PDB file of C-alpha atoms in Angstrom:
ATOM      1  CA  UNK I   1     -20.007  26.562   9.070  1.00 60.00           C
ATOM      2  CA  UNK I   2     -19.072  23.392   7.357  1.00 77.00           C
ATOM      3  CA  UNK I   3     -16.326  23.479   4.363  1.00 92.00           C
ATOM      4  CA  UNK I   4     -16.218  21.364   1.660  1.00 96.00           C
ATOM      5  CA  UNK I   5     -16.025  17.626   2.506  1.00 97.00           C
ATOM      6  CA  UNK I   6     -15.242  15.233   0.251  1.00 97.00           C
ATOM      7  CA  UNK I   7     -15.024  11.269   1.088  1.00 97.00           C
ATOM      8  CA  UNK I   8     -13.566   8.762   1.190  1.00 97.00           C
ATOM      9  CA  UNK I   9      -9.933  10.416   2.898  1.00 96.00           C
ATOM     10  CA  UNK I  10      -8.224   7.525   1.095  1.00 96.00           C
ATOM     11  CA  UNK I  11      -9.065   4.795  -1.125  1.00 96.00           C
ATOM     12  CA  UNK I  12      -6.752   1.768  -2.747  1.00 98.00           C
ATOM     13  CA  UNK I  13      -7.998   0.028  -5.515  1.00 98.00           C
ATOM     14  CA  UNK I  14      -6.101  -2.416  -8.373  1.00 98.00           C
ATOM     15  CA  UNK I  15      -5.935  -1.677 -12.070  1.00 97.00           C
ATOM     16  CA  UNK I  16      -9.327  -1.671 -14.072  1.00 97.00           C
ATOM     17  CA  UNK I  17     -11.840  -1.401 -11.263  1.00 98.00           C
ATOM     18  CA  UNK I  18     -13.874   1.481 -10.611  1.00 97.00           C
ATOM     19  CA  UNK I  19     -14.101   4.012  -8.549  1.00 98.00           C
ATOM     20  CA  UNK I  20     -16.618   6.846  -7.081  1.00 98.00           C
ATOM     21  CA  UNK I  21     -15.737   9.866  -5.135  1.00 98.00           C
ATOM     22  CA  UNK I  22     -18.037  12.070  -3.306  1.00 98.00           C
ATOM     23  CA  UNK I  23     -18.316  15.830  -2.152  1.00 98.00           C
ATOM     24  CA  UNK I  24     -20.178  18.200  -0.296  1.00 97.00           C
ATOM     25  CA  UNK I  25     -19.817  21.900  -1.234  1.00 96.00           C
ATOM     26  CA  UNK I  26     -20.116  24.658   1.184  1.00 94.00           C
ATOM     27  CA  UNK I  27     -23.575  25.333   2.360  1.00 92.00           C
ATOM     28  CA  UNK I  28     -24.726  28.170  -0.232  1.00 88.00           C
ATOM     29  CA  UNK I  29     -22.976  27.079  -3.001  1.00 91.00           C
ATOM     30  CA  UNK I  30     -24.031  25.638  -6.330  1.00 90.00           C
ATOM     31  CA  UNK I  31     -20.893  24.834  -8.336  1.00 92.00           C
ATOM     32  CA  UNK I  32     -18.594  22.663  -7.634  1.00 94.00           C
ATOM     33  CA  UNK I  33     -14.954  21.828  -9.470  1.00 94.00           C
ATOM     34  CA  UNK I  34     -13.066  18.873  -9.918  1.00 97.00           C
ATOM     35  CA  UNK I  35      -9.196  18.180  -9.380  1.00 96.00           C
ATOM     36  CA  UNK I  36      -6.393  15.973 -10.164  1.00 97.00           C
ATOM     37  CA  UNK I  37      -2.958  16.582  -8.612  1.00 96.00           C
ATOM     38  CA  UNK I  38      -0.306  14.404  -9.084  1.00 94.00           C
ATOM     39  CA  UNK I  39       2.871  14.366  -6.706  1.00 89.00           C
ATOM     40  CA  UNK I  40       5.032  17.085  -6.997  1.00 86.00           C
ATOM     41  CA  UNK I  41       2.191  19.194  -9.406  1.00 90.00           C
ATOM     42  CA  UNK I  42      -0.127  21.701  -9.366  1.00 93.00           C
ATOM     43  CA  UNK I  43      -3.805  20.526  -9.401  1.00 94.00           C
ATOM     44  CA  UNK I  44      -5.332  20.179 -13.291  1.00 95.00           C
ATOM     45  CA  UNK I  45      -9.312  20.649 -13.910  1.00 93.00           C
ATOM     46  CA  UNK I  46     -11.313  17.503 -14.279  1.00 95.00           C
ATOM     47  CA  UNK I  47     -14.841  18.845 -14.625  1.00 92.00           C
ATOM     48  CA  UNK I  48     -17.038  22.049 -13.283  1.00 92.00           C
ATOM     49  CA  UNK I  49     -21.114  21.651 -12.834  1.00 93.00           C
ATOM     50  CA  UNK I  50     -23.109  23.919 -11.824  1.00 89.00           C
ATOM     51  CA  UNK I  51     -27.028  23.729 -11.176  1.00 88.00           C
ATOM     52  CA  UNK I  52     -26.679  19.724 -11.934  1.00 89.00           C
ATOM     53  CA  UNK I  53     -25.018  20.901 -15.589  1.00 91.00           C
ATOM     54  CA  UNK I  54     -22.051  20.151 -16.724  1.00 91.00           C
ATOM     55  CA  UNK I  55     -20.427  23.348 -16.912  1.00 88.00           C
ATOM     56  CA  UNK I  56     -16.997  22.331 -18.627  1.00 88.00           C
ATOM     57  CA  UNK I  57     -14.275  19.701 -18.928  1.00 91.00           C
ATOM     58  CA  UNK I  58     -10.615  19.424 -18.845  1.00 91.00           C
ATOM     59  CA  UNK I  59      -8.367  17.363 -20.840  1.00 92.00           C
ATOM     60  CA  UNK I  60      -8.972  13.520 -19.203  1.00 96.00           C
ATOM     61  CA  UNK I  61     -10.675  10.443 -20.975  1.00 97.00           C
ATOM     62  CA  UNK I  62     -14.112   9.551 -21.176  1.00 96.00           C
ATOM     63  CA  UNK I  63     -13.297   6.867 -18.482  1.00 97.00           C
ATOM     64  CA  UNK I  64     -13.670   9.967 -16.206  1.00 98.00           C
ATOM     65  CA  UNK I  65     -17.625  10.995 -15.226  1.00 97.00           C
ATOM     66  CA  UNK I  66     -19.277  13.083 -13.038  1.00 97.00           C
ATOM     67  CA  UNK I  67     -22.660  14.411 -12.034  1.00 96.00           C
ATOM     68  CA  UNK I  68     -23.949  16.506  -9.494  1.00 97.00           C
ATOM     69  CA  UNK I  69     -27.009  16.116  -7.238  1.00 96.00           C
ATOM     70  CA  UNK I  70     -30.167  18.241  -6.439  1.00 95.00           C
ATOM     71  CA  UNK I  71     -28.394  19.391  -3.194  1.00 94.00           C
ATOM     72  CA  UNK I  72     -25.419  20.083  -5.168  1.00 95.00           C
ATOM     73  CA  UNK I  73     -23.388  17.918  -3.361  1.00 97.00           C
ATOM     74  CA  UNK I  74     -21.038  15.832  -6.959  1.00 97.00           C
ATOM     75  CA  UNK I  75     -19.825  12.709  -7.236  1.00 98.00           C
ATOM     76  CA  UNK I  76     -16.771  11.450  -9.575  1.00 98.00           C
ATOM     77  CA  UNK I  77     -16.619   8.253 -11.602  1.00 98.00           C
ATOM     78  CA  UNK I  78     -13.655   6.730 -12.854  1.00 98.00           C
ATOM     79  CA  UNK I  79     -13.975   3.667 -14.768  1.00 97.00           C
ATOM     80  CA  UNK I  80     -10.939   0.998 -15.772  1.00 97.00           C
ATOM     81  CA  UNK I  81      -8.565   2.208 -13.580  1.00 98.00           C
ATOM     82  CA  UNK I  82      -4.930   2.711 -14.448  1.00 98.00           C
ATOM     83  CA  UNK I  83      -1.787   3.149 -12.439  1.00 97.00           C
ATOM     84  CA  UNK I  84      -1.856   6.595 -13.477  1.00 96.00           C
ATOM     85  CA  UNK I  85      -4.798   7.621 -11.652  1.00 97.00           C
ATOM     86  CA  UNK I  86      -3.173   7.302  -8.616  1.00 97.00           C
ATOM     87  CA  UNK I  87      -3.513  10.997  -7.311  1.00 97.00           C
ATOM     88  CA  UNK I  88      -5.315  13.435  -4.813  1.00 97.00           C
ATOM     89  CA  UNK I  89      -8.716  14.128  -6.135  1.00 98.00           C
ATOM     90  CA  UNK I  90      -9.011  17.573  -4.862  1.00 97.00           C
ATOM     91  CA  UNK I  91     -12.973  19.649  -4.917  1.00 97.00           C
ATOM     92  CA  UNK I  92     -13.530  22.596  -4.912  1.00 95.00           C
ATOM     93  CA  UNK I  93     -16.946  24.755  -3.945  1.00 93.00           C
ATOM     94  CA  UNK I  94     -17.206  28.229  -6.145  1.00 88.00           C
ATOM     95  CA  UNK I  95     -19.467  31.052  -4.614  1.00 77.00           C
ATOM     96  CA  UNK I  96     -21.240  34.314  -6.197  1.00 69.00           C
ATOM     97  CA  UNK I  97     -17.712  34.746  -7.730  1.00 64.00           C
ATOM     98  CA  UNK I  98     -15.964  32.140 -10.358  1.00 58.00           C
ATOM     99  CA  UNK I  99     -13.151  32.631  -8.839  1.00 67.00           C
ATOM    100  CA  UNK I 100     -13.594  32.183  -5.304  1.00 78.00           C
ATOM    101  CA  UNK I 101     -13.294  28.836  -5.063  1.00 86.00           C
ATOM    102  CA  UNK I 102     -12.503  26.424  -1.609  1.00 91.00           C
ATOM    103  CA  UNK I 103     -11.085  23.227  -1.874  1.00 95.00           C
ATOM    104  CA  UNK I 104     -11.726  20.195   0.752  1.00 96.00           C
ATOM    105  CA  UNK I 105      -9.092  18.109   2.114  1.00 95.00           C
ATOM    106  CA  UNK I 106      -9.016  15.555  -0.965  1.00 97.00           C
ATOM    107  CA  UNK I 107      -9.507  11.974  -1.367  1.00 97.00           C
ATOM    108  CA  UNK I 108      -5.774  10.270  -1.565  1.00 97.00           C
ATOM    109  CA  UNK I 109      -6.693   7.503  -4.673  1.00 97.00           C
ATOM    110  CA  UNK I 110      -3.835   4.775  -5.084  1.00 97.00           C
ATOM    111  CA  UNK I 111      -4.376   1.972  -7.855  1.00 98.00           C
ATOM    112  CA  UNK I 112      -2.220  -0.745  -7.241  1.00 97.00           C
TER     113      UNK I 112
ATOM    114  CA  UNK J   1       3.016  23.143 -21.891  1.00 53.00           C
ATOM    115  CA  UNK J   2       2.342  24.953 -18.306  1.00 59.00           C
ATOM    116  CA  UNK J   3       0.387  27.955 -18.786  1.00 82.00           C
ATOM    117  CA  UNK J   4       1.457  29.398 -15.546  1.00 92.00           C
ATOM    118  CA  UNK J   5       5.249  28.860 -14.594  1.00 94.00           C
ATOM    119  CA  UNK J   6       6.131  29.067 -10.976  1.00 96.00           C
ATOM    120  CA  UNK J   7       9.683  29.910  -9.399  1.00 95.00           C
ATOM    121  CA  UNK J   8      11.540  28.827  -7.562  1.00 96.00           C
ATOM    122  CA  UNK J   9      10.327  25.195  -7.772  1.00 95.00           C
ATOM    123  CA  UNK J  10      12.042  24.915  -4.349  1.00 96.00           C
ATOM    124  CA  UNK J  11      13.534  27.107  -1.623  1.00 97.00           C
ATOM    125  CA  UNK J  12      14.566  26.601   1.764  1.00 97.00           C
ATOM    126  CA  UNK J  13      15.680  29.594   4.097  1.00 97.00           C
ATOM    127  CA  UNK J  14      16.517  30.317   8.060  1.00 97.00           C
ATOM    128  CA  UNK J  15      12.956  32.094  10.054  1.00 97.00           C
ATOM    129  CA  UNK J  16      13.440  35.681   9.961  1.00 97.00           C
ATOM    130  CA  UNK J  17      14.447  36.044   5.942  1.00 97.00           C
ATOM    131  CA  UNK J  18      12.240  37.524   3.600  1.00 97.00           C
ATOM    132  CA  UNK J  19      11.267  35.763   0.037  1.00 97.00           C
ATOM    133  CA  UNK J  20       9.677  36.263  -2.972  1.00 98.00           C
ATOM    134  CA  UNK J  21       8.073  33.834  -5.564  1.00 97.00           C
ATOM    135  CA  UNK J  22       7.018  34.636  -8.939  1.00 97.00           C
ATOM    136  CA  UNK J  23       4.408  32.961 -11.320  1.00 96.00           C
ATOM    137  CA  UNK J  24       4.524  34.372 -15.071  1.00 95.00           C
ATOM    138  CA  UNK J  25       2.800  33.612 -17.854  1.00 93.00           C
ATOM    139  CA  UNK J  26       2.240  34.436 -21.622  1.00 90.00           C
ATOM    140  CA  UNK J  27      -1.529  34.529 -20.870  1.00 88.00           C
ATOM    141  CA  UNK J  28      -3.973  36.906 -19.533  1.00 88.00           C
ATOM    142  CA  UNK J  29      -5.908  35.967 -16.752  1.00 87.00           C
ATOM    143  CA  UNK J  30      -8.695  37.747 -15.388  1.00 84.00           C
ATOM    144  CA  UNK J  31      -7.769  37.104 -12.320  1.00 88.00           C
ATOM    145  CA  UNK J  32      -5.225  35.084 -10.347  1.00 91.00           C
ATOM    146  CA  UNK J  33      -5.320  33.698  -7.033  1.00 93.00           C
ATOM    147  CA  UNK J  34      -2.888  32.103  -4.639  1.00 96.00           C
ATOM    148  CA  UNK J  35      -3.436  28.857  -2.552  1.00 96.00           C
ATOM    149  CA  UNK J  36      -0.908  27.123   0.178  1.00 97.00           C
ATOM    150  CA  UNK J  37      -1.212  23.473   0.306  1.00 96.00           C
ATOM    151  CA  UNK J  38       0.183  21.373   3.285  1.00 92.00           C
ATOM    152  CA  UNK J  39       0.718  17.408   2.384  1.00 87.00           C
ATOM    153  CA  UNK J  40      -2.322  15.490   2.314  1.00 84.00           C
ATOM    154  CA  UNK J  41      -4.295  18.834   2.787  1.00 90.00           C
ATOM    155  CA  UNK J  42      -6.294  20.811  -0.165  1.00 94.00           C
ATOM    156  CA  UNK J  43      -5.324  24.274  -1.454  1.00 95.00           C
ATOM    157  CA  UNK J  44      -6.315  26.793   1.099  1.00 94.00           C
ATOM    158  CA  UNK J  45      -6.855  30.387  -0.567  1.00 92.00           C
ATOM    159  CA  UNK J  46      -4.762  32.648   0.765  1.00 95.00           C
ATOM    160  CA  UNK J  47      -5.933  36.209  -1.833  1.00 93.00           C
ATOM    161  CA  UNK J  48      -7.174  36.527  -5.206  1.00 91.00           C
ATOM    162  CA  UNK J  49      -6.141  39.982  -7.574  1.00 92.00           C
ATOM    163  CA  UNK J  50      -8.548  41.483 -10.062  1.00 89.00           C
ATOM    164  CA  UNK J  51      -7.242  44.186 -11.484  1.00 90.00           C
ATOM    165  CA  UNK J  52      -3.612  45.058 -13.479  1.00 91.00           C
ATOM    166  CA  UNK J  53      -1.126  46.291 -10.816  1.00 93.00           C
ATOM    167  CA  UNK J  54      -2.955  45.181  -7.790  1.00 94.00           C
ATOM    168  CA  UNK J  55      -0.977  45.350  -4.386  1.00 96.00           C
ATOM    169  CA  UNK J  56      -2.783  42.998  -1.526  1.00 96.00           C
ATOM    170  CA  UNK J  57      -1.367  42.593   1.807  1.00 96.00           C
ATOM    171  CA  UNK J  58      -1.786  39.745   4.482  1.00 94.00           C
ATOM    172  CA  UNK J  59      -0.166  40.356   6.924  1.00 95.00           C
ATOM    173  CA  UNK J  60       3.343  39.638   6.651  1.00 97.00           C
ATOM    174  CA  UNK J  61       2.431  38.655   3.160  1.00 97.00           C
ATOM    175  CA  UNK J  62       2.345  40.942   0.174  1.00 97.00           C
ATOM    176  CA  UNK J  63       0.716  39.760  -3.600  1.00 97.00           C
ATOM    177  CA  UNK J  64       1.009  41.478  -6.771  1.00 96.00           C
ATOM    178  CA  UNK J  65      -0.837  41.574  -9.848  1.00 94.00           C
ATOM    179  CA  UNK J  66       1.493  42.377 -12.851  1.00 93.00           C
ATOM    180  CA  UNK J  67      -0.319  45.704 -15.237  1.00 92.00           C
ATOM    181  CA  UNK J  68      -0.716  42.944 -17.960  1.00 91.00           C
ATOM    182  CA  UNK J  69      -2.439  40.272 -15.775  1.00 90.00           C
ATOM    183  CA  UNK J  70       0.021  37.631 -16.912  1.00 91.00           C
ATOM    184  CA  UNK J  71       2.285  38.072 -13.969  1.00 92.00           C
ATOM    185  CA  UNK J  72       2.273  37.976 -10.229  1.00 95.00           C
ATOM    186  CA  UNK J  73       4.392  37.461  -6.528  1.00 96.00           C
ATOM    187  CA  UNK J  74       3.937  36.341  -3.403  1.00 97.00           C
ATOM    188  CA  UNK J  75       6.697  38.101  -1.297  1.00 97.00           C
ATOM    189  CA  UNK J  76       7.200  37.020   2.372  1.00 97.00           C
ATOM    190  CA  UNK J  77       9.038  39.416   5.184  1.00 97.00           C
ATOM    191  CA  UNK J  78      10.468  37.824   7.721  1.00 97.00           C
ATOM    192  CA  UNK J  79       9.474  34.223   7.528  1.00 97.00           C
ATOM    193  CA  UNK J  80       8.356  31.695  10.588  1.00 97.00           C
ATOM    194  CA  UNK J  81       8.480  27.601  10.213  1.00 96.00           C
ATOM    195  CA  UNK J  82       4.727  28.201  10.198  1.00 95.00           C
ATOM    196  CA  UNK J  83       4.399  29.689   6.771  1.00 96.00           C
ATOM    197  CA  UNK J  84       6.351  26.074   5.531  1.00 96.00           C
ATOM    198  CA  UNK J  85       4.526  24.777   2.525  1.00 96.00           C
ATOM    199  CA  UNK J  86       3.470  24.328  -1.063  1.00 97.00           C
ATOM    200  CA  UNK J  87       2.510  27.797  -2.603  1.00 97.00           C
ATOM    201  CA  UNK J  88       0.199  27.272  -5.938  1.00 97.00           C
ATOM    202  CA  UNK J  89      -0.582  30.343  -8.403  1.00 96.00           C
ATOM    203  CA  UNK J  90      -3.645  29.814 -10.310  1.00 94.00           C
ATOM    204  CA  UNK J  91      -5.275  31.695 -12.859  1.00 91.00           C
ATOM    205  CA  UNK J  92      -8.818  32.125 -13.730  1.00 86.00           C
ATOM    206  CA  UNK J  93      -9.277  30.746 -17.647  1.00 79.00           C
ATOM    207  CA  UNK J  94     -12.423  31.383 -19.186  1.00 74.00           C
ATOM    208  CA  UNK J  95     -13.437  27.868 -21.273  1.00 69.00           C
ATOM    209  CA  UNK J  96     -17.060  27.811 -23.099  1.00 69.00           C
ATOM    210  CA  UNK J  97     -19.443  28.144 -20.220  1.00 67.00           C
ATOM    211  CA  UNK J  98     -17.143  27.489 -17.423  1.00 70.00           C
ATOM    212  CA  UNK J  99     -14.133  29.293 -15.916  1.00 72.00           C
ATOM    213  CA  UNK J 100     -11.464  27.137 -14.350  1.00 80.00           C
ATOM    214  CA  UNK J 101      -8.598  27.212 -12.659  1.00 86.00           C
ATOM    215  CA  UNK J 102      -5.002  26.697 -14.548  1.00 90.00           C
ATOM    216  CA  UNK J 103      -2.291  26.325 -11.688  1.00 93.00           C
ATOM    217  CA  UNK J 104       1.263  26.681 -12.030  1.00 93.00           C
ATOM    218  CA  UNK J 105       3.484  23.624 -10.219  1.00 93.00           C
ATOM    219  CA  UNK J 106       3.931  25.187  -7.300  1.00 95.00           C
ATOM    220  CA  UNK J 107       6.622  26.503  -4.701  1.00 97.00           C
ATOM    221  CA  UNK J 108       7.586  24.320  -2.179  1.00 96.00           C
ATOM    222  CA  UNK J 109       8.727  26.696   0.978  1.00 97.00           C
ATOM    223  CA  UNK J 110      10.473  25.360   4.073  1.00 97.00           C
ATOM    224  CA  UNK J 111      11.376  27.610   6.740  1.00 97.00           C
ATOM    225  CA  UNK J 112      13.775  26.802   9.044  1.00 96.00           C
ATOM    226  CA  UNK J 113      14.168  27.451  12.858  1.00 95.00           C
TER     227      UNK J 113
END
């Protein structure tokens, strides 16, 4: 069976363009989780939906969207890059259990 | 402020040493799990602990769940290059209609032949 999959792998963009990233959860599963890590620290919640709702949201400005599809796979927006956004964008599928939750491989992000 | 503090930060040893990392925390959780994370690679789960005083083995790989559910280790007996990596606590936090996932910074573990 298929894991999560999230694309693009990696993506370089400049200061105040946007940017989408996509992912597939794992066949089964309706919630999916959004990531930030930064080098050198732990991963910090973006945004959780579940059933196409926005489930809850972490600490990161409005520049930062998301929505998620009919077929559950999610997509995440940001808007007027900054250099700061340069990270792994990390999602993660949840099962019957909150937390049992699988991460994909990431989409590297570096705003230049 | 971390919720979750992880330590060490770093640690390097010789293959065939045992180790053990903590994560602590002034919060409960109600439950914690624990990733490993290779560069350029997402968190893979390695176990997640329920219940206060939970002992879970994985092979060579033994997790605890402190009685209070603010505490846990990872220890490791006799370690191989293989189990080199980033090892991430996180805890489950319950926020309005979601529960998410508060990690601590993370372990980095290299193993040496």
């Amino acid at each position: 069976d298929a894991g999560v999959t999230q694309s693009p792998t990696h993506l370089i963009k400049t200061r105040g363009q946007h940017v989408t990233l996509r992912c597939s959860p794992i066949s089964g599963h309706k919630s999916v989780s959004w990531y930030q890590q930064v080098l050198g620290q732990g991963p910090q919640f973006i945004f959780q939906y579940y059933e196409k709702e926005e489930r809850g949201r972490g600490n990161f400005p409005d520049r930062f969207s998301a929505r998620q599809f009919p077929n559950y796979s999610s997509e995440l927006n940001v808007n007027a890059l900054l250099l700061g956004d340069s990270a792994l964008y990390l999602c993660a599928s949840m099962g019957k259990s909150s937390y049992e939750q699988y991460f994909g491989p990431g989409t590297r992000l570096t705003v230049t | 402020t971390q919720l979750l503090e992880q330590s060490p930060q770093f640690l390097s040893i010789q293959e065939g040493e045992n180790l053990t990392v903590y994560c602590n925390s002034s919060s409960v959780f109600s439950s914690l799990q624990w990733y490993r994370q290779e560069p350029g690679e997402g968190p893979v789960l390695l176990v997640t602990v329920v219940t206060g005083g939970e002992v879970k083995k994985l092979k060579r790989l033994t997790f605890q769940f402190g009685d209070a559910r603010k505490d846990s280790s990872l220890h490791i007996t006799a370690a191989q290059p293989g189990d080199t990596g980033l090892y991430l606590c996180a805890g489950t936090k319950a926020q309005g209609g979601s529960e998410k996932l508060v990690f601590g910074k993370g372990t980095k573990l290299t193993v040496n032949p």
